[in-house]
Short mmCIF file of C-alpha atoms in Angstrom, two decimals:
data_model
loop_
_atom_site.label_atom_id
_atom_site.label_comp_id
_atom_site.label_asym_id
_atom_site.label_seq_id
_atom_site.Cartn_x
_atom_site.Cartn_y
_atom_site.Cartn_z
CA MET A 1 186.26 -3.56 159.25
CA ILE A 2 189.51 -5.05 158.15
CA LYS A 3 190.95 -6.25 161.45
CA PHE A 4 194.58 -5.50 162.29
CA LEU A 5 194.89 -9.17 163.33
CA ASP A 6 191.99 -11.61 163.25
CA LEU A 7 192.89 -14.27 165.74
CA GLN A 8 189.57 -15.97 165.53
CA LYS A 9 189.98 -16.50 161.76
CA ILE A 10 193.59 -17.63 162.19
CA ASN A 11 192.74 -20.25 164.79
CA ALA A 12 189.64 -21.32 163.05
CA GLN A 13 191.73 -22.80 160.20
CA TYR A 14 193.00 -25.43 162.65
CA LYS A 15 189.82 -25.80 164.80
CA ALA A 16 189.52 -29.55 164.47
CA GLU A 17 193.29 -30.20 165.34
CA LEU A 18 193.18 -27.75 168.22
CA GLU A 19 190.04 -29.35 169.70
CA SER A 20 191.57 -32.72 169.23
CA ALA A 21 194.73 -31.47 171.16
CA PHE A 22 192.43 -30.07 173.85
CA SER A 23 190.51 -33.30 174.20
CA ARG A 24 193.85 -35.36 174.44
CA VAL A 25 195.08 -33.14 177.33
CA LEU A 26 191.78 -33.05 179.09
CA ASN A 27 191.48 -36.85 179.00
CA SER A 28 195.04 -37.61 179.87
CA GLY A 29 194.62 -36.25 183.42
CA TRP A 30 198.18 -34.85 183.37
CA TYR A 31 198.31 -31.01 182.99
CA ILE A 32 201.78 -29.90 184.13
CA GLN A 33 205.18 -31.00 182.82
CA GLY A 34 204.01 -34.05 180.81
CA GLU A 35 204.49 -35.48 177.44
CA GLU A 36 202.87 -32.65 175.56
CA VAL A 37 205.58 -30.26 176.87
CA LYS A 38 208.35 -32.63 176.00
CA LYS A 39 206.86 -33.07 172.62
CA PHE A 40 206.69 -29.35 171.85
CA GLU A 41 210.06 -28.59 173.43
CA ASN A 42 211.79 -31.23 171.12
CA ALA A 43 209.79 -29.98 167.99
CA PHE A 44 210.70 -26.27 168.69
CA ALA A 45 214.23 -27.03 169.51
CA SER A 46 214.51 -28.88 166.18
CA TYR A 47 212.73 -26.09 164.34
CA CYS A 48 215.12 -23.47 165.69
CA GLY A 49 218.19 -25.80 165.25
CA THR A 50 219.09 -25.66 168.92
CA LYS A 51 220.06 -28.30 171.33
CA TYR A 52 217.54 -27.36 173.91
CA CYS A 53 214.10 -25.61 174.23
CA ILE A 54 212.76 -24.99 177.75
CA GLY A 55 209.09 -24.11 177.91
CA VAL A 56 208.12 -21.27 180.39
CA ALA A 57 205.06 -19.32 181.32
CA ASN A 58 205.58 -16.32 178.96
CA GLY A 59 208.08 -14.38 176.95
CA LEU A 60 209.08 -11.98 179.78
CA ASP A 61 209.90 -14.85 182.07
CA ALA A 62 211.99 -16.37 179.20
CA LEU A 63 214.37 -13.37 179.25
CA ILE A 64 214.20 -13.02 183.06
CA LEU A 65 215.29 -16.70 183.48
CA ILE A 66 218.09 -16.45 181.02
CA LEU A 67 219.64 -13.40 182.81
CA ARG A 68 218.88 -15.01 186.28
CA ALA A 69 220.63 -18.24 185.16
CA TYR A 70 223.76 -16.27 184.14
CA LYS A 71 223.75 -14.80 187.63
CA GLU A 72 223.53 -18.23 189.16
CA LEU A 73 226.41 -19.39 187.05
CA GLY A 74 228.51 -16.54 188.31
CA ILE A 75 228.76 -14.94 184.82
CA MET A 76 226.74 -11.80 185.88
CA SER A 77 226.24 -10.10 189.14
CA ASN A 78 224.04 -7.27 190.56
CA GLY A 79 225.05 -3.90 188.97
CA ASP A 80 226.38 -5.41 185.75
CA GLU A 81 225.23 -3.81 182.56
CA ILE A 82 223.35 -5.17 179.56
CA ILE A 83 223.17 -3.31 176.18
CA VAL A 84 219.64 -3.10 174.84
CA PRO A 85 217.93 -1.06 172.02
CA ALA A 86 216.32 2.05 173.30
CA ASN A 87 213.22 1.55 171.17
CA THR A 88 212.35 -1.92 172.15
CA TYR A 89 209.11 -2.88 174.00
CA ILE A 90 209.43 -2.40 177.69
CA ALA A 91 209.57 -6.15 178.45
CA SER A 92 213.22 -6.40 177.14
CA ILE A 93 214.20 -3.79 179.68
CA LEU A 94 212.09 -5.21 182.56
CA ALA A 95 213.89 -8.48 182.40
CA ILE A 96 217.14 -6.74 182.87
CA SER A 97 216.16 -4.56 185.88
CA ALA A 98 214.24 -7.49 187.38
CA ASN A 99 217.59 -9.21 187.83
CA GLY A 100 219.34 -6.24 189.55
CA LEU A 101 221.21 -5.46 186.29
CA ILE A 102 221.48 -2.23 184.54
CA PRO A 103 220.02 -1.53 181.07
CA VAL A 104 222.21 0.54 178.88
CA LEU A 105 220.11 1.91 176.10
CA VAL A 106 221.42 2.18 172.62
CA GLU A 107 219.77 3.93 169.61
CA PRO A 108 218.48 1.73 166.76
CA ASN A 109 219.27 1.99 163.09
CA ARG A 110 216.60 4.22 161.78
CA TYR A 111 215.81 2.05 158.83
CA SER A 112 215.82 -1.36 160.35
CA TYR A 113 214.42 -0.24 163.73
CA ASN A 114 216.98 -2.68 165.34
CA LEU A 115 219.97 -2.11 167.50
CA ASP A 116 222.68 -0.15 165.66
CA PRO A 117 225.88 -2.03 165.94
CA THR A 118 227.99 0.98 165.15
CA LYS A 119 226.79 2.58 168.42
CA ILE A 120 227.37 -0.35 170.74
CA GLU A 121 231.11 -0.09 171.47
CA GLU A 122 230.87 3.47 172.70
CA LYS A 123 228.50 2.23 175.47
CA ILE A 124 230.65 -0.76 176.54
CA SER A 125 232.23 -0.39 180.07
CA PRO A 126 234.05 -2.77 182.34
CA LYS A 127 230.72 -3.55 183.81
CA THR A 128 229.03 -4.67 180.51
CA LYS A 129 228.33 -8.38 180.52
CA GLY A 130 225.84 -8.93 177.68
CA ILE A 131 224.01 -7.62 174.65
CA LEU A 132 220.23 -8.11 174.43
CA ALA A 133 219.44 -8.12 170.78
CA VAL A 134 215.79 -7.52 169.96
CA HIS A 135 214.43 -8.83 166.55
CA LEU A 136 211.79 -6.08 166.50
CA TYR A 137 208.69 -6.48 164.38
CA GLY A 138 210.03 -9.80 163.26
CA ASN A 139 213.15 -8.50 161.50
CA LEU A 140 216.52 -10.04 162.70
CA ALA A 141 218.93 -7.77 164.20
CA ASN A 142 222.41 -7.55 162.68
CA MET A 143 223.60 -10.60 164.55
CA MET A 144 226.89 -11.02 162.56
CA ALA A 145 228.07 -7.49 163.63
CA ILE A 146 226.67 -7.95 167.10
CA ASN A 147 228.34 -11.28 167.68
CA GLU A 148 231.58 -10.04 166.44
CA ILE A 149 231.49 -7.13 168.94
CA ALA A 150 230.43 -9.59 171.76
CA SER A 151 233.33 -11.97 170.92
CA LYS A 152 235.76 -9.02 171.12
CA TYR A 153 234.64 -8.02 174.53
CA ASN A 154 233.68 -11.51 175.93
CA LEU A 155 230.01 -10.62 176.16
CA LYS A 156 226.95 -12.89 176.25
CA VAL A 157 224.42 -12.34 173.40
CA ILE A 158 220.76 -12.89 174.33
CA GLU A 159 218.15 -12.74 171.55
CA ASP A 160 214.81 -11.32 172.33
CA ALA A 161 213.08 -13.37 169.72
CA ALA A 162 209.50 -12.73 170.85
CA GLN A 163 208.43 -11.43 167.50
CA SER A 164 210.77 -13.32 165.10
CA HIS A 165 209.82 -17.11 165.15
CA GLY A 166 211.17 -18.54 161.90
CA ALA A 167 213.35 -15.60 160.77
CA THR A 168 216.54 -16.96 159.16
CA LEU A 169 220.10 -15.81 158.63
CA ASN A 170 222.69 -17.93 156.79
CA ASN A 171 220.45 -21.02 157.27
CA LYS A 172 220.17 -20.47 161.00
CA LYS A 173 216.97 -19.47 162.63
CA ALA A 174 216.13 -16.84 165.31
CA GLY A 175 216.80 -18.58 168.64
CA ASN A 176 220.05 -20.06 167.43
CA LEU A 177 222.04 -16.87 166.68
CA GLY A 178 223.35 -16.09 170.07
CA ASP A 179 224.00 -17.73 173.42
CA ALA A 180 220.40 -18.00 174.42
CA ALA A 181 216.98 -16.69 173.23
CA GLY A 182 213.70 -15.82 174.69
CA PHE A 183 210.46 -16.44 172.78
CA SER A 184 206.94 -15.33 173.49
CA PHE A 185 203.92 -17.31 172.31
CA TYR A 186 201.47 -14.61 173.31
CA PRO A 187 198.31 -15.16 171.11
CA GLY A 188 199.08 -12.38 168.73
CA LYS A 189 202.63 -13.59 167.94
CA ASN A 190 203.37 -15.42 164.60
CA LEU A 191 203.39 -18.62 166.61
CA GLY A 192 200.64 -17.88 169.22
CA ALA A 193 199.23 -19.96 172.01
CA LEU A 194 195.65 -19.58 173.20
CA GLY A 195 196.87 -17.89 176.29
CA ASP A 196 200.32 -16.85 177.75
CA ALA A 197 203.30 -19.03 176.97
CA GLY A 198 207.01 -18.74 176.30
CA ALA A 199 210.21 -20.60 175.88
CA VAL A 200 213.98 -20.36 176.01
CA THR A 201 216.34 -21.80 173.40
CA THR A 202 219.95 -22.52 173.89
CA ASN A 203 222.89 -24.86 173.06
CA ASP A 204 224.51 -24.31 176.41
CA ASP A 205 224.17 -27.47 178.66
CA ASN A 206 224.72 -25.56 181.91
CA LEU A 207 222.35 -22.80 181.09
CA ASN A 208 219.67 -25.31 180.07
CA SER A 209 220.00 -27.12 183.36
CA VAL A 210 219.88 -23.99 185.56
CA ILE A 211 216.92 -22.49 183.73
CA ARG A 212 214.90 -25.73 184.03
CA SER A 213 215.63 -25.66 187.68
CA LEU A 214 214.86 -21.98 188.15
CA GLY A 215 211.54 -22.23 186.40
CA ASN A 216 210.50 -25.13 188.57
CA TYR A 217 210.93 -23.56 192.07
CA GLY A 218 214.74 -24.18 191.80
CA SER A 219 214.26 -27.87 191.69
CA HIS A 220 215.21 -30.77 189.34
CA GLU A 221 213.78 -33.34 191.78
CA LYS A 222 210.40 -32.82 193.45
CA TYR A 223 210.74 -31.30 197.01
CA LYS A 224 214.63 -31.00 196.57
CA ASN A 225 215.34 -27.38 196.04
CA ASP A 226 218.85 -26.39 195.04
CA ILE A 227 218.51 -22.79 194.34
CA LYS A 228 215.91 -20.07 194.93
CA GLY A 229 213.63 -20.39 191.86
CA LEU A 230 210.16 -19.45 190.79
CA ASN A 231 207.20 -20.95 189.13
CA SER A 232 207.42 -20.40 185.36
CA ARG A 233 206.31 -23.43 183.37
CA LEU A 234 204.72 -24.04 180.07
CA ASP A 235 201.53 -26.02 180.74
CA GLU A 236 200.42 -29.13 178.84
CA LEU A 237 197.42 -27.55 177.17
CA GLN A 238 199.37 -24.67 175.70
CA ALA A 239 202.15 -26.98 174.55
CA ALA A 240 199.74 -29.25 172.80
CA LEU A 241 198.10 -26.29 171.09
CA LEU A 242 201.37 -24.88 170.02
CA SER A 243 202.49 -28.20 168.56
CA VAL A 244 199.48 -28.01 166.25
CA LYS A 245 200.23 -24.45 165.20
CA LEU A 246 203.98 -24.96 164.84
CA ALA A 247 203.28 -27.26 161.90
CA TYR A 248 201.77 -24.40 159.92
CA LEU A 249 204.20 -21.70 160.94
CA ASP A 250 206.28 -21.71 157.77
CA LYS A 251 203.18 -21.56 155.64
CA GLU A 252 201.89 -18.53 157.64
CA ILE A 253 205.16 -16.75 157.40
CA SER A 254 205.14 -17.16 153.58
CA VAL A 255 201.68 -15.50 153.36
CA ARG A 256 202.99 -12.65 155.64
CA ARG A 257 205.83 -12.15 153.33
CA TYR A 258 203.46 -12.08 150.42
CA VAL A 259 201.34 -9.37 152.08
CA ALA A 260 204.41 -7.34 153.05
CA GLN A 261 205.72 -7.49 149.39
CA GLN A 262 202.36 -6.31 148.07
CA TYR A 263 202.49 -3.30 150.49
CA LEU A 264 206.07 -2.52 149.74
CA SER A 265 205.68 -2.67 145.88
CA LYS A 266 202.30 -0.85 145.67
CA ILE A 267 202.06 1.65 148.43
CA ASN A 268 203.40 4.86 146.88
CA ASN A 269 202.27 7.56 149.30
CA TYR A 270 205.20 9.87 149.99
CA ASN A 271 203.68 10.91 153.27
CA LEU A 272 204.71 7.44 154.57
CA ILE A 273 208.06 5.96 155.17
CA LEU A 274 207.91 2.17 154.47
CA PRO A 275 210.02 -0.42 156.26
CA GLN A 276 213.39 -1.36 154.51
CA ILE A 277 214.71 -4.89 154.31
CA THR A 278 217.94 -6.29 152.95
CA ASN A 279 217.03 -9.92 153.07
CA ASP A 280 213.58 -11.48 152.74
CA GLU A 281 214.53 -14.56 154.93
CA CYS A 282 215.54 -12.29 157.82
CA HIS A 283 212.00 -10.85 158.20
CA VAL A 284 208.88 -12.79 159.18
CA TRP A 285 206.60 -9.68 159.34
CA HIS A 286 205.14 -10.00 162.77
CA LEU A 287 204.31 -6.32 162.16
CA PHE A 288 204.27 -4.08 159.16
CA VAL A 289 205.07 -0.62 160.52
CA VAL A 290 205.32 2.66 158.76
CA LEU A 291 206.30 6.08 159.89
CA VAL A 292 203.94 8.96 159.29
CA LYS A 293 203.70 12.47 160.75
CA ASP A 294 200.44 13.45 162.45
CA ARG A 295 199.87 9.72 163.22
CA GLU A 296 196.48 10.34 164.88
CA LYS A 297 195.05 12.01 161.68
CA PHE A 298 196.24 9.00 159.60
CA GLN A 299 194.83 6.49 162.09
CA SER A 300 191.56 8.30 162.15
CA TYR A 301 191.52 8.35 158.36
CA LEU A 302 192.06 4.65 158.09
CA ASN A 303 189.48 3.90 160.83
CA GLU A 304 186.86 5.96 158.92
CA HIS A 305 187.54 3.59 156.02
CA ASN A 306 187.15 0.60 158.13
CA ILE A 307 190.82 -0.28 158.50
CA GLN A 308 192.08 -1.14 161.94
CA THR A 309 195.57 -0.11 162.97
CA VAL A 310 197.65 -0.32 166.13
CA ILE A 311 200.55 1.70 167.42
CA HIS A 312 203.58 -0.31 168.58
CA TYR A 313 204.57 1.40 170.72
CA PRO A 314 203.46 5.04 171.61
CA ILE A 315 205.78 5.68 174.58
CA ALA A 316 209.61 4.91 174.50
CA PRO A 317 210.78 2.93 177.51
CA HIS A 318 213.09 5.68 178.75
CA GLN A 319 210.00 8.03 178.89
CA GLN A 320 207.85 5.72 180.91
CA LYS A 321 207.05 6.61 184.51
CA ALA A 322 208.26 3.15 185.50
CA TYR A 323 211.77 4.15 184.52
CA SER A 324 211.80 7.57 185.96
CA GLU A 325 215.46 7.36 186.50
CA LEU A 326 215.88 7.31 182.64
CA ASN A 327 213.40 10.12 181.92
CA HIS A 328 216.27 12.71 181.65
CA LEU A 329 217.96 10.77 178.77
CA GLN A 330 217.43 11.67 175.12
CA PHE A 331 217.33 9.32 172.25
CA LEU A 332 216.37 11.34 169.18
CA ILE A 333 215.95 8.39 166.64
CA THR A 334 213.97 6.36 169.34
CA GLU A 335 211.73 9.23 170.18
CA GLU A 336 211.00 9.94 166.41
CA ILE A 337 210.07 6.32 165.86
CA HIS A 338 207.76 6.13 168.86
CA GLN A 339 206.10 9.40 167.87
CA ASN A 340 205.43 8.50 164.35
CA ILE A 341 205.03 4.78 163.97
CA ILE A 342 201.88 2.94 163.14
CA SER A 343 201.23 -0.78 162.14
CA LEU A 344 199.04 -1.64 159.21
CA PRO A 345 196.94 -4.86 159.13
CA MET A 346 199.16 -7.89 158.81
CA SER A 347 198.24 -11.41 159.17
CA PRO A 348 198.12 -14.72 157.27
CA VAL A 349 194.39 -14.54 156.76
CA LEU A 350 194.14 -11.22 154.91
CA THR A 351 192.46 -11.83 151.57
CA GLN A 352 193.74 -10.31 148.26
CA GLU A 353 190.73 -7.95 148.09
CA GLU A 354 191.52 -6.74 151.72
CA ILE A 355 195.16 -6.20 150.78
CA GLU A 356 194.32 -4.17 147.72
CA TYR A 357 191.74 -2.12 149.65
CA VAL A 358 194.33 -1.28 152.30
CA ILE A 359 196.80 -0.30 149.63
CA ASP A 360 194.27 1.86 147.72
CA VAL A 361 192.98 3.73 150.86
CA VAL A 362 196.60 4.35 152.06
CA ASN A 363 197.62 5.75 148.69
CA LYS A 364 194.78 8.14 148.72
CA TYR A 365 195.70 9.69 152.09
CA THR A 366 196.65 13.37 152.03
CA VAL A 367 198.18 15.63 154.77
#
């Protein structure tokens, strides 16, 4: 079976360094908010080109804390609205509603799968305070257009960069293209921990200070609590493991781009719609998604040929039971995407033989 993502094989490449990092943390006797976290935060901030990186427990918390901090700073209030793509993973929307804010869903561009800037302004109201731009599947949203709109209406721009570590636009990386960004280091991400982990990046002094406090029980100094916070901290072990893997991120991205280029240039089955890109540097290929009608038939066909696939994501957020208040809405492009999308194997450890086998099997698929 060609795995969709072989995490064991990916991490096995760095086994000796990961084990050394584990031993270092184990023997240190210090497991929360120590030198390993500081080291990783500094390294990841430098990588992204930002002034600050704040390690947190996971990617959802990263987004929740950004919006919560804006509320603490008086920039947002309960009932304010945040523009967000309708076809994102539900976590983007959960972060908004968790803060008493209102998600305003906007259709994506059907070719990039990202928020369509031409449809944003019609959804802006006096209550709109921010745009949550999701870099879906590893492809940067149109940040130049989004930032231009945000500047016009004095809105905050938050990047959901959970899938886009290392993606670059005009020599600036994901995480440094808005006012703040939330990252996930879930094991399956391009930069993945060996458990849950996340981070916020920003250049804003005040936001950095408030988020650090919020994620540490609302405290900058132990037992002195200035605001009502929560417990969301990157632990020493995951930070140490991430430091190891960060050193290899660009190498792995280059392999992902090679795999994607092979797919794009050699898959010629007209039953599939392949992803489209305008700039290779903007996409880090966390996922390689295609659109195909009768998706279940296509998935079964590939499975019969020992090719594992995954559907990201089968149900649109506005059709989820959790958001029953949005169930009456229609987003035709979003619904088409969620009904027909499927992800082919994509990882930095696919062999040339496996890549060519996937291409050959896909090209032989008939409806």
